[in-house]
Amino acid sequence: MMMALKRYDIVVQYRKGSQMYIADLLSRTAVENTSEGNDDNSMVFQLKATEKLFKRFAEVNVVEYSDITDERFAEIADETKKDPLLRKLLDVLAVGWPDRKDELQDELMMYSPVKDELSVIGGVIFKGDRVLVPKSLRQKLVQRLHRAHQGIEYTLRSARATMYWPGMADQITNVVRNCEACMEYSASQLSPPMTTHEIPLYPFQRVHLDLCEVNMEGVKTTILITADSYSDFIEVDILKGTTTAAIVECCKRNFARHGIPEVVVTDNGPQFHNAAFEKFSKTWEFLHSTSSPYHQSGNGKAESAVKQVKRIYKKARRTGEDFWQAILQHRNTPNKLGTSPAQRLLGRSTRNSIPLKTSKMRVAVSQKALSQVPDQIAKHREKTKKYYDRGTRRITELKVGDNVVFQRRPDTDKRWEKATVIGKLPDKSVELQTAEGSTMRRSGVHVKPFGGATGFPRVGPDSSNLSREDLNTDEDPGSDPGRVFEKRSYPKTPGRIREDSIGNGPNEMTAESTNEKSMRGQMDRPKRELRRPKHLDDFAL
C-alpha cells in the first residue's frame, strides 16, 4: 500500500470527527444483531443498513414531501416503462453507468451530463427532485403549465421547478410562441429603426403631401400641406373640399410655381390612392409613392410639417396674430442647417415685417453654400437617427409565403389576426392575404411572424436563459420519419457543457446548425494534448 501511495503527493490534515460528515454519519448508523467474531457478516449487514438508510432519505425527500398524487405517480411510472428510451435508461441506472463513454449507447448520451443527479424511485426517474417526464406525457403537461398564458419565462420557471427532460426549454418556448390566444392579445411591436430616403440635390425634387383640419373662425377647414424635403419650405393651401380634384388643382398651382417634383409622397388615403391621382402623376410625369395604412411615420416629413402648421395656427389665434404672417416668418427663420427655408428654396430671404437691407432680398446665398446643403441634411439626419433609434427594435424580415399575424386597425384595435404574405414593397411594407381571402397592405411594424404550428415542433435557438440540460433532445431513433425533432449527434469525448443562453432575439434562427450546437462542449476551450510520461511505461496504469 505504501508503494502504491508513493505515486501521489498527499497532504494530511487534521479535522474533527464532527466535521467529517460521511464518516460521522456512518458511525452513528445503528447496527442491530451483530455477530462477534464474524467480520465479513458484520460488514455486509452494515452496508445493507446504510443502503437502507440512504434509500429512506431519498424516498422522504422526493416522494413523501412532493405533491404528486398516487394516481399521477402511477401514470408516470407506467408511461416510463412504455417509453423505449427510458427503459434503456432504467437498465443503465440499475447496473450503473459505464466507465467509458464509448460503452454508452448513443441515444443515452444526452443524459450523461446529469448522470450523477438521476435516480429511480418506484419506477419513476428523478433528476434531483424533478420528475423525468416520459415522452407521451410531455405535451399534456406543457399545456397545463401554460393555462395562465403568462409567457415563455414564467412557464419555463414553473416547469423547471417540477419536471425535466432534455430539450424541455425548446419545446415549451415553441408551444408558448405558437399559442394563438397569446399571439392575438400580445403587445404591439416597438417602432423599427429610422429609415431615411435618398437626400435630394435641389429644391422641390422630392415633396410630401398631407391633409389636416383647423378651426378657422369656428369653421372646420381642410388644408393641404406641401413640404419640400430639400429646403423644408412649407406650402399651405386651403381646400374647398377633400376631393381628389381639389387636391390636384392645388398641386398644379404649386408645381407651376416651383417646378414639377420627381417624387411625390403621400399617405394611403382615398384622396391620393385612386385612379384620378394616378392619372395626374402620369400626365405630369412624377413618381407617386404612398406610405402604409395606419403608419404615419412612413410619411414623416409631411406629418412633421402638419404639426408645425397646426402649432403656428393655434399660437397665432391665441395671441391674435395674423396666421399668414406667422407662416411668412417661419419660412424666413434659419433652422438647424444655418439657413432659412426661403433661402434654400429661392436663394434669398423674402420681404417680411422684420426690417432688412435691400441686399438681403437679392440672391444672397452663394452657390458654394447651397452645394453644402445635402451634406448638412445628411449630418442632421444622422444625429436625429442616433437619438430616435434608442427606443426602437429591428423588425423581422418577412418573405413571400410566410405565415404571419397583423393588426387590422392598429389605431383602435391592438388584436392580431392571421394572414399570409403575398408580396413585398420597397418601403418595407407587405401585401397580405387574410383568412377571409381579402388583400391589404400593412407596414412591417404591424406584422410579425407566426408559425401556427400544432403538436410539439422543434424551435431554433432563440429563447433566452436556457440551462445546459435544455440544449439536448431525446427523440427515439426509431420514431417515424415525419417527426419534427431532429436527432442530434453527441460527442463521445469529454467536454464541458456550456451553461449560457442559446438565443439572440425573438423568433430569429441563428446560423448555428444542430451539429455545431452539439459540439459546443468540446469546442469551448482549447485543450492541450495529454502524453503519458515515459518513466511510467513500465507501470500498468
mmCIF file of C-alpha atoms in Angstrom, residues 117-368:
data_model
loop_
_atom_site.group_PDB
_atom_site.id
_atom_site.type_symbol
_atom_site.label_atom_id
_atom_site.label_comp_id
_atom_site.label_asym_id
_atom_site.label_seq_id
_atom_site.Cartn_x
_atom_site.Cartn_y
_atom_site.Cartn_z
ATOM 1 C CA GLU A 117 -28.373 13.583 -10.470
ATOM 2 C CA LEU A 118 -30.526 10.741 -11.815
ATOM 3 C CA SER A 119 -32.249 8.269 -9.505
ATOM 4 C CA VAL A 120 -35.140 5.794 -9.691
ATOM 5 C CA ILE A 121 -37.919 5.645 -7.122
ATOM 6 C CA GLY A 122 -40.959 3.470 -7.611
ATOM 7 C CA GLY A 123 -40.299 3.104 -11.316
ATOM 8 C CA VAL A 124 -40.107 6.880 -11.850
ATOM 9 C CA ILE A 125 -36.832 8.546 -12.846
ATOM 10 C CA PHE A 126 -35.914 11.728 -10.992
ATOM 11 C CA LYS A 127 -33.305 14.345 -11.725
ATOM 12 C CA GLY A 128 -32.715 15.621 -8.235
ATOM 13 C CA ASP A 129 -36.236 16.435 -7.055
ATOM 14 C CA ARG A 130 -37.615 16.894 -10.590
ATOM 15 C CA VAL A 131 -39.521 14.191 -12.435
ATOM 16 C CA LEU A 132 -38.100 12.965 -15.738
ATOM 17 C CA VAL A 133 -41.318 13.095 -17.768
ATOM 18 C CA PRO A 134 -41.913 10.353 -20.371
ATOM 19 C CA LYS A 135 -42.365 11.495 -23.938
ATOM 20 C CA SER A 136 -46.079 10.637 -24.081
ATOM 21 C CA LEU A 137 -46.936 12.975 -21.185
ATOM 22 C CA ARG A 138 -44.858 15.994 -22.116
ATOM 23 C CA GLN A 139 -47.286 17.817 -24.368
ATOM 24 C CA LYS A 140 -50.167 17.427 -21.912
ATOM 25 C CA LEU A 141 -48.095 18.740 -19.003
ATOM 26 C CA VAL A 142 -46.820 21.707 -21.002
ATOM 27 C CA GLN A 143 -50.387 22.660 -21.924
ATOM 28 C CA ARG A 144 -51.303 22.552 -18.231
ATOM 29 C CA LEU A 145 -48.335 24.727 -17.325
ATOM 30 C CA HIS A 146 -49.458 27.284 -19.901
ATOM 31 C CA ARG A 147 -53.051 27.548 -18.703
ATOM 32 C CA ALA A 148 -52.446 31.034 -17.294
ATOM 33 C CA HIS A 149 -50.835 32.208 -20.579
ATOM 34 C CA GLN A 150 -48.087 34.055 -18.711
ATOM 35 C CA GLY A 151 -45.421 33.907 -21.385
ATOM 36 C CA ILE A 152 -42.246 31.956 -22.023
ATOM 37 C CA GLU A 153 -40.193 32.902 -18.968
ATOM 38 C CA TYR A 154 -42.925 32.257 -16.405
ATOM 39 C CA THR A 155 -43.832 28.919 -17.970
ATOM 40 C CA LEU A 156 -40.178 27.854 -18.015
ATOM 41 C CA ARG A 157 -39.737 28.766 -14.354
ATOM 42 C CA SER A 158 -42.759 26.710 -13.390
ATOM 43 C CA ALA A 159 -41.566 23.740 -15.449
ATOM 44 C CA ARG A 160 -38.009 23.806 -14.110
ATOM 45 C CA ALA A 161 -39.281 23.657 -10.557
ATOM 46 C CA THR A 162 -41.054 20.319 -11.014
ATOM 47 C CA MET A 163 -40.109 18.457 -14.185
ATOM 48 C CA TYR A 164 -37.276 17.737 -16.585
ATOM 49 C CA TRP A 165 -36.468 16.214 -19.942
ATOM 50 C CA PRO A 166 -33.778 17.069 -22.499
ATOM 51 C CA GLY A 167 -34.949 19.806 -24.842
ATOM 52 C CA MET A 168 -37.689 20.945 -22.469
ATOM 53 C CA ALA A 169 -36.970 24.659 -22.827
ATOM 54 C CA ASP A 170 -37.032 24.486 -26.641
ATOM 55 C CA GLN A 171 -40.376 22.715 -26.669
ATOM 56 C CA ILE A 172 -42.025 24.946 -24.082
ATOM 57 C CA THR A 173 -40.752 28.030 -25.897
ATOM 58 C CA ASN A 174 -42.277 26.814 -29.143
ATOM 59 C CA VAL A 175 -45.631 25.931 -27.578
ATOM 60 C CA VAL A 176 -45.930 29.356 -25.941
ATOM 61 C CA ARG A 177 -44.746 31.190 -29.045
ATOM 62 C CA ASN A 178 -47.349 29.414 -31.183
ATOM 63 C CA CYS A 179 -50.212 29.874 -28.727
ATOM 64 C CA GLU A 180 -52.981 31.609 -30.679
ATOM 65 C CA ALA A 181 -54.540 33.230 -27.603
ATOM 66 C CA CYS A 182 -51.198 34.680 -26.507
ATOM 67 C CA MET A 183 -50.467 35.923 -30.008
ATOM 68 C CA GLU A 184 -53.887 37.527 -30.507
ATOM 69 C CA TYR A 185 -53.544 39.638 -27.371
ATOM 70 C CA SER A 186 -49.791 40.195 -27.452
ATOM 71 C CA ALA A 187 -48.358 43.692 -27.203
ATOM 72 C CA SER A 188 -47.712 45.831 -30.246
ATOM 73 C CA GLN A 189 -44.208 45.850 -31.658
ATOM 74 C CA LEU A 190 -41.761 48.631 -30.950
ATOM 75 C CA SER A 191 -41.109 51.063 -33.765
ATOM 76 C CA PRO A 192 -38.351 49.934 -36.144
ATOM 77 C CA PRO A 193 -35.126 51.928 -36.565
ATOM 78 C CA MET A 194 -35.442 55.068 -38.651
ATOM 79 C CA THR A 195 -35.062 54.583 -42.385
ATOM 80 C CA THR A 196 -34.174 57.617 -44.457
ATOM 81 C CA HIS A 197 -34.787 58.211 -48.131
ATOM 82 C CA GLU A 198 -32.242 59.470 -50.625
ATOM 83 C CA ILE A 199 -31.116 63.036 -49.952
ATOM 84 C CA PRO A 200 -32.455 65.415 -52.641
ATOM 85 C CA LEU A 201 -29.988 67.529 -54.612
ATOM 86 C CA TYR A 202 -32.185 70.547 -55.426
ATOM 87 C CA PRO A 203 -35.399 72.230 -54.200
ATOM 88 C CA PHE A 204 -38.723 70.530 -54.907
ATOM 89 C CA GLN A 205 -37.062 67.368 -56.118
ATOM 90 C CA ARG A 206 -38.998 65.401 -53.501
ATOM 91 C CA VAL A 207 -42.148 66.735 -51.801
ATOM 92 C CA HIS A 208 -44.525 65.311 -49.213
ATOM 93 C CA LEU A 209 -48.286 65.958 -49.142
ATOM 94 C CA ASP A 210 -50.814 65.571 -46.347
ATOM 95 C CA LEU A 211 -54.203 66.898 -45.277
ATOM 96 C CA CYS A 212 -55.135 68.426 -41.933
ATOM 97 C CA GLU A 213 -58.075 70.222 -40.379
ATOM 98 C CA VAL A 214 -58.010 73.508 -38.453
ATOM 99 C CA ASN A 215 -60.838 75.508 -36.931
ATOM 100 C CA MET A 216 -60.826 78.845 -38.753
ATOM 101 C CA GLU A 217 -63.333 81.310 -37.307
ATOM 102 C CA GLY A 218 -65.499 78.487 -35.994
ATOM 103 C CA VAL A 219 -65.470 76.557 -39.265
ATOM 104 C CA LYS A 220 -63.517 73.337 -39.767
ATOM 105 C CA THR A 221 -61.256 73.970 -42.723
ATOM 106 C CA THR A 222 -59.215 71.389 -44.630
ATOM 107 C CA ILE A 223 -55.668 72.410 -45.505
ATOM 108 C CA LEU A 224 -53.268 70.769 -47.961
ATOM 109 C CA ILE A 225 -49.693 70.766 -46.658
ATOM 110 C CA THR A 226 -46.843 70.510 -49.187
ATOM 111 C CA ALA A 227 -43.392 70.076 -47.597
ATOM 112 C CA ASP A 228 -40.170 70.245 -49.606
ATOM 113 C CA SER A 229 -37.647 67.651 -48.432
ATOM 114 C CA TYR A 230 -34.648 69.740 -49.553
ATOM 115 C CA SER A 231 -35.467 73.214 -48.226
ATOM 116 C CA ASP A 232 -38.099 72.441 -45.524
ATOM 117 C CA PHE A 233 -40.275 75.048 -47.257
ATOM 118 C CA ILE A 234 -43.973 74.514 -46.480
ATOM 119 C CA GLU A 235 -46.818 75.461 -48.817
ATOM 120 C CA VAL A 236 -50.214 75.869 -47.117
ATOM 121 C CA ASP A 237 -53.349 75.702 -49.298
ATOM 122 C CA ILE A 238 -56.940 75.992 -48.070
ATOM 123 C CA LEU A 239 -59.147 73.484 -49.886
ATOM 124 C CA LYS A 240 -62.754 73.961 -50.853
ATOM 125 C CA GLY A 241 -63.298 70.231 -50.403
ATOM 126 C CA THR A 242 -61.456 66.985 -49.770
ATOM 127 C CA THR A 243 -61.966 65.615 -53.264
ATOM 128 C CA THR A 244 -59.100 64.465 -55.427
ATOM 129 C CA ALA A 245 -59.946 67.152 -57.984
ATOM 130 C CA ALA A 246 -59.469 69.927 -55.401
ATOM 131 C CA ILE A 247 -56.140 68.449 -54.288
ATOM 132 C CA VAL A 248 -54.897 68.077 -57.867
ATOM 133 C CA GLU A 249 -55.794 71.713 -58.607
ATOM 134 C CA CYS A 250 -53.667 72.922 -55.663
ATOM 135 C CA CYS A 251 -50.795 70.654 -56.667
ATOM 136 C CA LYS A 252 -50.837 72.055 -60.202
ATOM 137 C CA ARG A 253 -50.531 75.631 -58.896
ATOM 138 C CA ASN A 254 -47.628 74.717 -56.603
ATOM 139 C CA PHE A 255 -45.842 72.691 -59.266
ATOM 140 C CA ALA A 256 -46.255 75.533 -61.770
ATOM 141 C CA ARG A 257 -44.674 77.886 -59.226
ATOM 142 C CA HIS A 258 -41.751 75.711 -58.042
ATOM 143 C CA GLY A 259 -41.386 73.085 -60.754
ATOM 144 C CA ILE A 260 -42.575 69.504 -61.101
ATOM 145 C CA PRO A 261 -41.022 67.262 -58.427
ATOM 146 C CA GLU A 262 -39.502 63.918 -59.251
ATOM 147 C CA VAL A 263 -41.170 62.163 -56.303
ATOM 148 C CA VAL A 264 -44.428 62.988 -54.508
ATOM 149 C CA VAL A 265 -45.004 61.120 -51.236
ATOM 150 C CA THR A 266 -48.488 60.841 -49.684
ATOM 151 C CA ASP A 267 -50.295 58.604 -47.248
ATOM 152 C CA ASN A 268 -52.611 55.857 -48.426
ATOM 153 C CA GLY A 269 -55.781 57.928 -48.017
ATOM 154 C CA PRO A 270 -58.627 57.634 -50.544
ATOM 155 C CA GLN A 271 -57.927 61.160 -51.872
ATOM 156 C CA PHE A 272 -54.482 60.047 -53.071
ATOM 157 C CA HIS A 273 -54.924 56.326 -53.690
ATOM 158 C CA ASN A 274 -57.240 56.394 -56.690
ATOM 159 C CA ALA A 275 -57.237 56.410 -60.477
ATOM 160 C CA ALA A 276 -57.585 60.208 -60.786
ATOM 161 C CA PHE A 277 -54.431 60.972 -58.820
ATOM 162 C CA GLU A 278 -52.615 58.158 -60.608
ATOM 163 C CA LYS A 279 -53.566 59.739 -63.939
ATOM 164 C CA PHE A 280 -52.329 63.110 -62.659
ATOM 165 C CA SER A 281 -48.933 61.596 -61.753
ATOM 166 C CA LYS A 282 -48.541 60.059 -65.203
ATOM 167 C CA THR A 283 -49.620 63.232 -67.019
ATOM 168 C CA TRP A 284 -47.252 65.444 -65.039
ATOM 169 C CA GLU A 285 -44.523 62.780 -65.065
ATOM 170 C CA PHE A 286 -43.658 62.329 -61.401
ATOM 171 C CA LEU A 287 -43.391 59.211 -59.259
ATOM 172 C CA HIS A 288 -46.194 58.844 -56.719
ATOM 173 C CA SER A 289 -45.170 56.933 -53.567
ATOM 174 C CA THR A 290 -47.617 56.071 -50.766
ATOM 175 C CA SER A 291 -46.979 55.016 -47.170
ATOM 176 C CA SER A 292 -48.641 52.040 -45.497
ATOM 177 C CA PRO A 293 -52.084 52.444 -43.897
ATOM 178 C CA TYR A 294 -52.005 53.376 -40.185
ATOM 179 C CA HIS A 295 -48.278 54.059 -40.411
ATOM 180 C CA GLN A 296 -47.959 57.827 -40.195
ATOM 181 C CA SER A 297 -44.185 57.803 -39.828
ATOM 182 C CA GLY A 298 -43.960 56.423 -43.363
ATOM 183 C CA ASN A 299 -44.764 59.980 -44.491
ATOM 184 C CA GLY A 300 -42.893 61.572 -41.616
ATOM 185 C CA LYS A 301 -41.870 64.768 -43.409
ATOM 186 C CA ALA A 302 -45.481 65.708 -44.085
ATOM 187 C CA GLU A 303 -46.562 64.697 -40.566
ATOM 188 C CA SER A 304 -43.882 66.966 -39.110
ATOM 189 C CA ALA A 305 -44.992 69.835 -41.353
ATOM 190 C CA VAL A 306 -48.622 69.342 -40.276
ATOM 191 C CA LYS A 307 -47.611 69.598 -36.617
ATOM 192 C CA GLN A 308 -45.681 72.797 -37.292
ATOM 193 C CA VAL A 309 -48.564 74.424 -39.169
ATOM 194 C CA LYS A 310 -51.109 73.454 -36.502
ATOM 195 C CA ARG A 311 -48.819 74.748 -33.761
ATOM 196 C CA ILE A 312 -48.312 78.059 -35.599
ATOM 197 C CA TYR A 313 -52.061 78.435 -36.166
ATOM 198 C CA LYS A 314 -53.023 77.723 -32.537
ATOM 199 C CA LYS A 315 -50.453 80.157 -31.148
ATOM 200 C CA ALA A 316 -51.319 82.838 -33.691
ATOM 201 C CA ARG A 317 -55.011 82.564 -32.819
ATOM 202 C CA ARG A 318 -54.171 82.641 -29.102
ATOM 203 C CA THR A 319 -52.122 85.847 -29.419
ATOM 204 C CA GLY A 320 -54.301 87.462 -32.090
ATOM 205 C CA GLU A 321 -51.510 87.430 -34.672
ATOM 206 C CA ASP A 322 -52.113 87.009 -38.386
ATOM 207 C CA PHE A 323 -51.699 83.346 -39.338
ATOM 208 C CA TRP A 324 -50.232 84.067 -42.770
ATOM 209 C CA GLN A 325 -47.652 86.480 -41.358
ATOM 210 C CA ALA A 326 -46.638 83.743 -38.915
ATOM 211 C CA ILE A 327 -46.186 81.351 -41.863
ATOM 212 C CA LEU A 328 -44.102 84.005 -43.664
ATOM 213 C CA GLN A 329 -41.881 84.421 -40.612
ATOM 214 C CA HIS A 330 -41.468 80.652 -40.315
ATOM 215 C CA ARG A 331 -40.236 80.471 -43.906
ATOM 216 C CA ASN A 332 -37.611 83.155 -43.194
ATOM 217 C CA THR A 333 -36.316 81.732 -39.897
ATOM 218 C CA PRO A 334 -32.971 79.862 -40.133
ATOM 219 C CA ASN A 335 -33.179 76.341 -38.749
ATOM 220 C CA LYS A 336 -30.504 73.832 -37.695
ATOM 221 C CA LEU A 337 -28.934 73.869 -41.158
ATOM 222 C CA GLY A 338 -27.995 77.532 -40.678
ATOM 223 C CA THR A 339 -30.180 78.926 -43.458
ATOM 224 C CA SER A 340 -33.907 79.554 -43.734
ATOM 225 C CA PRO A 341 -36.304 77.514 -45.908
ATOM 226 C CA ALA A 342 -36.775 80.557 -48.171
ATOM 227 C CA GLN A 343 -33.022 80.939 -48.641
ATOM 228 C CA ARG A 344 -32.605 77.286 -49.586
ATOM 229 C CA LEU A 345 -35.581 77.374 -51.943
ATOM 230 C CA LEU A 346 -35.151 80.825 -53.534
ATOM 231 C CA GLY A 347 -31.539 81.641 -52.716
ATOM 232 C CA ARG A 348 -32.648 84.748 -50.777
ATOM 233 C CA SER A 349 -34.897 85.933 -47.954
ATOM 234 C CA THR A 350 -38.386 87.209 -48.734
ATOM 235 C CA ARG A 351 -39.629 90.581 -47.532
ATOM 236 C CA ASN A 352 -41.478 90.438 -44.211
ATOM 237 C CA SER A 353 -42.285 92.663 -41.229
ATOM 238 C CA ILE A 354 -38.675 92.499 -39.987
ATOM 239 C CA PRO A 355 -36.528 95.384 -41.404
ATOM 240 C CA LEU A 356 -33.980 94.053 -43.912
ATOM 241 C CA LYS A 357 -31.381 95.579 -46.186
ATOM 242 C CA THR A 358 -32.230 95.501 -49.844
ATOM 243 C CA SER A 359 -29.155 93.357 -50.439
ATOM 244 C CA LYS A 360 -30.630 90.647 -48.205
ATOM 245 C CA MET A 361 -33.562 90.327 -50.576
ATOM 246 C CA ARG A 362 -31.339 89.821 -53.570
ATOM 247 C CA VAL A 363 -29.792 86.437 -54.199
ATOM 248 C CA ALA A 364 -27.608 86.440 -51.092
ATOM 249 C CA VAL A 365 -26.822 82.713 -50.717
ATOM 250 C CA SER A 366 -23.763 81.639 -52.665
ATOM 251 C CA GLN A 367 -23.664 78.554 -54.817
ATOM 252 C CA LYS A 368 -20.981 77.161 -52.517
#
